[in-house]
Amino acid sequence: MANTLNDCKVSASERLMDYEEHYGAHNYHPLPVVLSKGKGVFVWDVEGKRYFDFLSSYSAVNQGHCHPRIVKVLKEQADELCLTSRAFYSEALCEYEKFMHEYFGYDRILPMNTGAEGVETALKLARRWGAVKKGIPNDKIKIICCGGNFHGRTVTVITMSDDPSSYAQYGPLTPGFVRVPYNNIEALREALDQYGDEVCAFIAEPIQGEAGVFVPDDGYLKRCFDLCHEHNVLFIADEVQTGIARTGRMLCSEHDGIRPDIVVLGKALGGGVLPVSACLADDEIMLNIQPGEHGSTFGGFPLAARVAMEALKVVKDEHLVENAERMGRLFREEISKINSPFIKQVRGRGLLNAIVTEPVAGKTAWDICIRMMEKGLLAKPTHDHIIRFAPPLVINEEQLREAIGIIRETFEEMTA
Ligand SMILES: *Cc1c(COP(=O)(O)O)cnc(C)c1O
């Protein structure tokens, strides 16, 4: 990128992107658009151009940008009390704990901030349960994870990844993981037979979002869940991306009719305004961790507690589960009608969908996303050739049809 730091003829966007180019770590490769405003399903760039947001910050903005109810609660609580740490009780956290118990039906919540921390917490809960309840020696304990997973970016969490761009040259990694291919029940059976007594948990995403919205076969999760229980192994569902109405169910695990032993939530739990994550589990798992044995300064802070409760109330009051299911069907139906050599497959559940593309005449998914951006819709390729489409769940039919129009025109123009 040319150095435009002192050039007054460049646009605001170019100047700002140059700041990041020069002063930010290069740990992301964003589309060249600089956003400064959002409302519902739309975002605006610094030049005032409007876009459909079809990424929703990787499903952290399920309730739509700057939802008035969530922002109101955020502001009100900010004026009252923001942070207490867990050295003292806070009114907001106590209410949040009871609320979450009633909302999701688990005995208890362990509140954290980011998704990766939520996953770390689930791994610690599982290891502790394995040590206390199953009597597995600490140096033997194992957790089974899946090929193609994405659970976050901390060192232990990237240990589970089989994507070199996640783990390479960050070693030494954390021992105690066994990886099996996703969507392969026999592989899990073999791993459990081989390591059974030493395994405390199996962790999976109900749909692999970062892997490109990879949807496993119907019943796969149910069979994993049953197999785990036959071996006295905990089933951990990482619902950070799939949870909170995204796939047309409150939790994606419901598609398979299972109730995971530990659920990890994040992203949309923060209503698109704060990082809020949590582990949900019952007493037998949760109560093995005693005071002082795990925590986070900000975990469950009053601001987060109020925001999370409002974010979840909005999901129910605005029927976002039902809307995600209905709009998702419409999306896949209409996108499947597009006749383009770029499109290999359309897949997903609810409003977590993807188009698997194939390069044509040297044009790739990145070029398609650039063209969609120019036409007013933001989506981002994952793994080079897959484009994820995940708008805020508040999208209505008219907006969705307009967005589908942009996507259709883009594919038609790309081959014209
Ligand atoms: C995004 C994501 C995470 C990590 O969440 P962060 O808040 O980025 O740490 C973990 N698991 C899944 C399935 C995710 O999609």
PDB file of N, CA and C in Angstrom, residues 351-405:
ATOM      1  N   LEU A 351     -29.742 -18.677   9.574  1.00  0.00           N
ATOM      2  CA  LEU A 351     -29.049 -17.607   8.850  1.00  0.00           C
ATOM      3  C   LEU A 351     -27.525 -17.727   8.965  1.00  0.00           C
ATOM      4  N   LEU A 352     -27.045 -18.948   9.113  1.00  0.00           N
ATOM      5  CA  LEU A 352     -25.612 -19.222   9.000  1.00  0.00           C
ATOM      6  C   LEU A 352     -25.414 -20.041   7.731  1.00  0.00           C
ATOM      7  N   ASN A 353     -25.057 -19.357   6.662  1.00  0.00           N
ATOM      8  CA  ASN A 353     -24.992 -20.008   5.355  1.00  0.00           C
ATOM      9  C   ASN A 353     -23.694 -19.688   4.643  1.00  0.00           C
ATOM     10  N   ALA A 354     -23.391 -20.486   3.623  1.00  0.00           N
ATOM     11  CA  ALA A 354     -22.189 -20.235   2.833  1.00  0.00           C
ATOM     12  C   ALA A 354     -22.405 -20.671   1.401  1.00  0.00           C
ATOM     13  N   ILE A 355     -21.699 -19.985   0.525  1.00  0.00           N
ATOM     14  CA  ILE A 355     -21.596 -20.439  -0.857  1.00  0.00           C
ATOM     15  C   ILE A 355     -20.162 -20.940  -1.037  1.00  0.00           C
ATOM     16  N   VAL A 356     -20.041 -22.188  -1.432  1.00  0.00           N
ATOM     17  CA  VAL A 356     -18.721 -22.728  -1.763  1.00  0.00           C
ATOM     18  C   VAL A 356     -18.472 -22.386  -3.224  1.00  0.00           C
ATOM     19  N   THR A 357     -17.383 -21.670  -3.487  1.00  0.00           N
ATOM     20  CA  THR A 357     -17.131 -21.200  -4.851  1.00  0.00           C
ATOM     21  C   THR A 357     -15.960 -21.946  -5.474  1.00  0.00           C
ATOM     22  N   GLU A 358     -15.842 -21.727  -6.759  1.00  0.00           N
ATOM     23  CA  GLU A 358     -14.758 -22.292  -7.530  1.00  0.00           C
ATOM     24  C   GLU A 358     -14.203 -21.135  -8.352  1.00  0.00           C
ATOM     25  N   PRO A 359     -12.901 -20.962  -8.451  1.00  0.00           N
ATOM     26  CA  PRO A 359     -12.384 -19.848  -9.249  1.00  0.00           C
ATOM     27  C   PRO A 359     -12.774 -20.007 -10.715  1.00  0.00           C
ATOM     28  N   VAL A 360     -13.086 -18.881 -11.352  1.00  0.00           N
ATOM     29  CA  VAL A 360     -13.388 -18.894 -12.783  1.00  0.00           C
ATOM     30  C   VAL A 360     -12.553 -17.808 -13.429  1.00  0.00           C
ATOM     31  N   ALA A 361     -11.820 -18.176 -14.461  1.00  0.00           N
ATOM     32  CA  ALA A 361     -10.972 -17.227 -15.202  1.00  0.00           C
ATOM     33  C   ALA A 361     -10.130 -16.383 -14.248  1.00  0.00           C
ATOM     34  N   GLY A 362      -9.536 -17.026 -13.265  1.00  0.00           N
ATOM     35  CA  GLY A 362      -8.639 -16.333 -12.343  1.00  0.00           C
ATOM     36  C   GLY A 362      -9.334 -15.504 -11.281  1.00  0.00           C
ATOM     37  N   LYS A 363     -10.670 -15.452 -11.327  1.00  0.00           N
ATOM     38  CA  LYS A 363     -11.422 -14.684 -10.319  1.00  0.00           C
ATOM     39  C   LYS A 363     -11.802 -15.600  -9.149  1.00  0.00           C
ATOM     40  N   THR A 364     -11.585 -15.090  -7.932  1.00  0.00           N
ATOM     41  CA  THR A 364     -11.801 -15.916  -6.735  1.00  0.00           C
ATOM     42  C   THR A 364     -12.907 -15.339  -5.849  1.00  0.00           C
ATOM     43  N   ALA A 365     -13.108 -16.016  -4.726  1.00  0.00           N
ATOM     44  CA  ALA A 365     -14.110 -15.563  -3.752  1.00  0.00           C
ATOM     45  C   ALA A 365     -13.807 -14.143  -3.279  1.00  0.00           C
ATOM     46  N   TRP A 366     -12.518 -13.822  -3.144  1.00  0.00           N
ATOM     47  CA  TRP A 366     -12.142 -12.459  -2.729  1.00  0.00           C
ATOM     48  C   TRP A 366     -12.671 -11.439  -3.734  1.00  0.00           C
ATOM     49  N   ASP A 367     -12.494 -11.722  -5.042  1.00  0.00           N
ATOM     50  CA  ASP A 367     -12.978 -10.795  -6.079  1.00  0.00           C
ATOM     51  C   ASP A 367     -14.497 -10.653  -6.019  1.00  0.00           C
ATOM     52  N   ILE A 368     -15.167 -11.761  -5.729  1.00  0.00           N
ATOM     53  CA  ILE A 368     -16.629 -11.712  -5.614  1.00  0.00           C
ATOM     54  C   ILE A 368     -17.022 -10.810  -4.434  1.00  0.00           C
ATOM     55  N   CYS A 369     -16.300 -10.952  -3.319  1.00  0.00           N
ATOM     56  CA  CYS A 369     -16.620 -10.131  -2.145  1.00  0.00           C
ATOM     57  C   CYS A 369     -16.349  -8.651  -2.398  1.00  0.00           C
ATOM     58  N   ILE A 370     -15.287  -8.367  -3.150  1.00  0.00           N
ATOM     59  CA  ILE A 370     -14.992  -6.966  -3.494  1.00  0.00           C
ATOM     60  C   ILE A 370     -16.132  -6.384  -4.340  1.00  0.00           C
ATOM     61  N   ARG A 371     -16.608  -7.186  -5.295  1.00  0.00           N
ATOM     62  CA  ARG A 371     -17.690  -6.700  -6.154  1.00  0.00           C
ATOM     63  C   ARG A 371     -18.987  -6.499  -5.351  1.00  0.00           C
ATOM     64  N   MET A 372     -19.259  -7.430  -4.455  1.00  0.00           N
ATOM     65  CA  MET A 372     -20.463  -7.274  -3.610  1.00  0.00           C
ATOM     66  C   MET A 372     -20.339  -6.024  -2.748  1.00  0.00           C
ATOM     67  N   MET A 373     -19.131  -5.787  -2.259  1.00  0.00           N
ATOM     68  CA  MET A 373     -18.887  -4.589  -1.439  1.00  0.00           C
ATOM     69  C   MET A 373     -19.198  -3.330  -2.255  1.00  0.00           C
ATOM     70  N   GLU A 374     -18.727  -3.306  -3.483  1.00  0.00           N
ATOM     71  CA  GLU A 374     -18.992  -2.136  -4.335  1.00  0.00           C
ATOM     72  C   GLU A 374     -20.491  -1.938  -4.544  1.00  0.00           C
ATOM     73  N   LYS A 375     -21.219  -3.063  -4.540  1.00  0.00           N
ATOM     74  CA  LYS A 375     -22.664  -2.987  -4.762  1.00  0.00           C
ATOM     75  C   LYS A 375     -23.450  -2.844  -3.461  1.00  0.00           C
ATOM     76  N   GLY A 376     -22.727  -2.769  -2.330  1.00  0.00           N
ATOM     77  CA  GLY A 376     -23.410  -2.456  -1.077  1.00  0.00           C
ATOM     78  C   GLY A 376     -23.734  -3.640  -0.188  1.00  0.00           C
ATOM     79  N   LEU A 377     -22.920  -4.699  -0.253  1.00  0.00           N
ATOM     80  CA  LEU A 377     -23.131  -5.835   0.653  1.00  0.00           C
ATOM     81  C   LEU A 377     -21.773  -6.361   1.111  1.00  0.00           C
ATOM     82  N   LEU A 378     -21.621  -6.524   2.421  1.00  0.00           N
ATOM     83  CA  LEU A 378     -20.338  -6.979   2.972  1.00  0.00           C
ATOM     84  C   LEU A 378     -20.406  -8.439   3.396  1.00  0.00           C
ATOM     85  N   ALA A 379     -19.519  -9.226   2.825  1.00  0.00           N
ATOM     86  CA  ALA A 379     -19.329 -10.622   3.234  1.00  0.00           C
ATOM     87  C   ALA A 379     -17.848 -10.914   3.042  1.00  0.00           C
ATOM     88  N   LYS A 380     -17.388 -11.963   3.696  1.00  0.00           N
ATOM     89  CA  LYS A 380     -15.927 -12.192   3.687  1.00  0.00           C
ATOM     90  C   LYS A 380     -15.642 -13.655   3.363  1.00  0.00           C
ATOM     91  N   PRO A 381     -14.636 -13.911   2.529  1.00  0.00           N
ATOM     92  CA  PRO A 381     -14.296 -15.321   2.273  1.00  0.00           C
ATOM     93  C   PRO A 381     -13.647 -15.955   3.502  1.00  0.00           C
ATOM     94  N   THR A 382     -13.903 -17.235   3.701  1.00  0.00           N
ATOM     95  CA  THR A 382     -13.168 -18.003   4.680  1.00  0.00           C
ATOM     96  C   THR A 382     -12.535 -19.157   3.914  1.00  0.00           C
ATOM     97  N   HIS A 383     -11.298 -19.508   4.262  1.00  0.00           N
ATOM     98  CA  HIS A 383     -10.550 -20.553   3.535  1.00  0.00           C
ATOM     99  C   HIS A 383     -10.538 -20.300   2.027  1.00  0.00           C
ATOM    100  N   ASP A 384     -10.302 -19.050   1.639  1.00  0.00           N
ATOM    101  CA  ASP A 384     -10.116 -18.665   0.233  1.00  0.00           C
ATOM    102  C   ASP A 384     -11.334 -18.816  -0.669  1.00  0.00           C
ATOM    103  N   HIS A 385     -12.046 -19.929  -0.596  1.00  0.00           N
ATOM    104  CA  HIS A 385     -13.050 -20.186  -1.637  1.00  0.00           C
ATOM    105  C   HIS A 385     -14.479 -20.273  -1.102  1.00  0.00           C
ATOM    106  N   ILE A 386     -14.657 -20.085   0.213  1.00  0.00           N
ATOM    107  CA  ILE A 386     -16.006 -20.180   0.774  1.00  0.00           C
ATOM    108  C   ILE A 386     -16.441 -18.796   1.253  1.00  0.00           C
ATOM    109  N   ILE A 387     -17.639 -18.377   0.872  1.00  0.00           N
ATOM    110  CA  ILE A 387     -18.150 -17.079   1.323  1.00  0.00           C
ATOM    111  C   ILE A 387     -19.289 -17.324   2.307  1.00  0.00           C
ATOM    112  N   ARG A 388     -19.117 -16.793   3.519  1.00  0.00           N
ATOM    113  CA  ARG A 388     -20.136 -16.962   4.558  1.00  0.00           C
ATOM    114  C   ARG A 388     -21.156 -15.825   4.453  1.00  0.00           C
ATOM    115  N   PHE A 389     -22.426 -16.168   4.617  1.00  0.00           N
ATOM    116  CA  PHE A 389     -23.491 -15.161   4.600  1.00  0.00           C
ATOM    117  C   PHE A 389     -24.258 -15.277   5.909  1.00  0.00           C
ATOM    118  N   ALA A 390     -24.073 -14.304   6.780  1.00  0.00           N
ATOM    119  CA  ALA A 390     -24.673 -14.366   8.115  1.00  0.00           C
ATOM    120  C   ALA A 390     -25.136 -12.979   8.543  1.00  0.00           C
ATOM    121  N   PRO A 391     -26.264 -12.522   7.992  1.00  0.00           N
ATOM    122  CA  PRO A 391     -26.750 -11.181   8.340  1.00  0.00           C
ATOM    123  C   PRO A 391     -27.289 -11.163   9.769  1.00  0.00           C
ATOM    124  N   PRO A 392     -27.453  -9.977  10.347  1.00  0.00           N
ATOM    125  CA  PRO A 392     -28.150  -9.905  11.633  1.00  0.00           C
ATOM    126  C   PRO A 392     -29.504 -10.600  11.519  1.00  0.00           C
ATOM    127  N   LEU A 393     -29.931 -11.227  12.606  1.00  0.00           N
ATOM    128  CA  LEU A 393     -31.166 -12.029  12.563  1.00  0.00           C
ATOM    129  C   LEU A 393     -32.420 -11.166  12.534  1.00  0.00           C
ATOM    130  N   VAL A 394     -32.264  -9.854  12.662  1.00  0.00           N
ATOM    131  CA  VAL A 394     -33.418  -8.959  12.601  1.00  0.00           C
ATOM    132  C   VAL A 394     -33.791  -8.608  11.160  1.00  0.00           C
ATOM    133  N   ILE A 395     -33.080  -9.188  10.198  1.00  0.00           N
ATOM    134  CA  ILE A 395     -33.347  -8.870   8.790  1.00  0.00           C
ATOM    135  C   ILE A 395     -34.775  -9.283   8.426  1.00  0.00           C
ATOM    136  N   ASN A 396     -35.473  -8.411   7.679  1.00  0.00           N
ATOM    137  CA  ASN A 396     -36.832  -8.767   7.255  1.00  0.00           C
ATOM    138  C   ASN A 396     -36.818  -9.230   5.796  1.00  0.00           C
ATOM    139  N   GLU A 397     -37.987  -9.704   5.343  1.00  0.00           N
ATOM    140  CA  GLU A 397     -38.017 -10.341   4.017  1.00  0.00           C
ATOM    141  C   GLU A 397     -37.654  -9.365   2.898  1.00  0.00           C
ATOM    142  N   GLU A 398     -38.136  -8.145   3.016  1.00  0.00           N
ATOM    143  CA  GLU A 398     -37.850  -7.155   1.973  1.00  0.00           C
ATOM    144  C   GLU A 398     -36.340  -6.882   1.893  1.00  0.00           C
ATOM    145  N   GLN A 399     -35.730  -6.711   3.064  1.00  0.00           N
ATOM    146  CA  GLN A 399     -34.280  -6.474   3.087  1.00  0.00           C
ATOM    147  C   GLN A 399     -33.528  -7.682   2.539  1.00  0.00           C
ATOM    148  N   LEU A 400     -33.969  -8.876   2.934  1.00  0.00           N
ATOM    149  CA  LEU A 400     -33.276 -10.083   2.481  1.00  0.00           C
ATOM    150  C   LEU A 400     -33.368 -10.218   0.966  1.00  0.00           C
ATOM    151  N   ARG A 401     -34.562  -9.927   0.412  1.00  0.00           N
ATOM    152  CA  ARG A 401     -34.719 -10.043  -1.042  1.00  0.00           C
ATOM    153  C   ARG A 401     -33.842  -9.023  -1.771  1.00  0.00           C
ATOM    154  N   GLU A 402     -33.712  -7.829  -1.198  1.00  0.00           N
ATOM    155  CA  GLU A 402     -32.834  -6.820  -1.815  1.00  0.00           C
ATOM    156  C   GLU A 402     -31.382  -7.314  -1.792  1.00  0.00           C
ATOM    157  N   ALA A 403     -30.983  -7.884  -0.657  1.00  0.00           N
ATOM    158  CA  ALA A 403     -29.608  -8.381  -0.523  1.00  0.00           C
ATOM    159  C   ALA A 403     -29.356  -9.546  -1.485  1.00  0.00           C
ATOM    160  N   ILE A 404     -30.328 -10.432  -1.595  1.00  0.00           N
ATOM    161  CA  ILE A 404     -30.191 -11.564  -2.525  1.00  0.00           C
ATOM    162  C   ILE A 404     -30.033 -11.034  -3.950  1.00  0.00           C
ATOM    163  N   GLY A 405     -30.748  -9.957  -4.253  1.00  0.00           N
ATOM    164  CA  GLY A 405     -30.626  -9.316  -5.567  1.00  0.00           C
ATOM    165  C   GLY A 405     -29.189  -8.877  -5.839  1.00  0.00           C
TER     166      GLY A 405
END
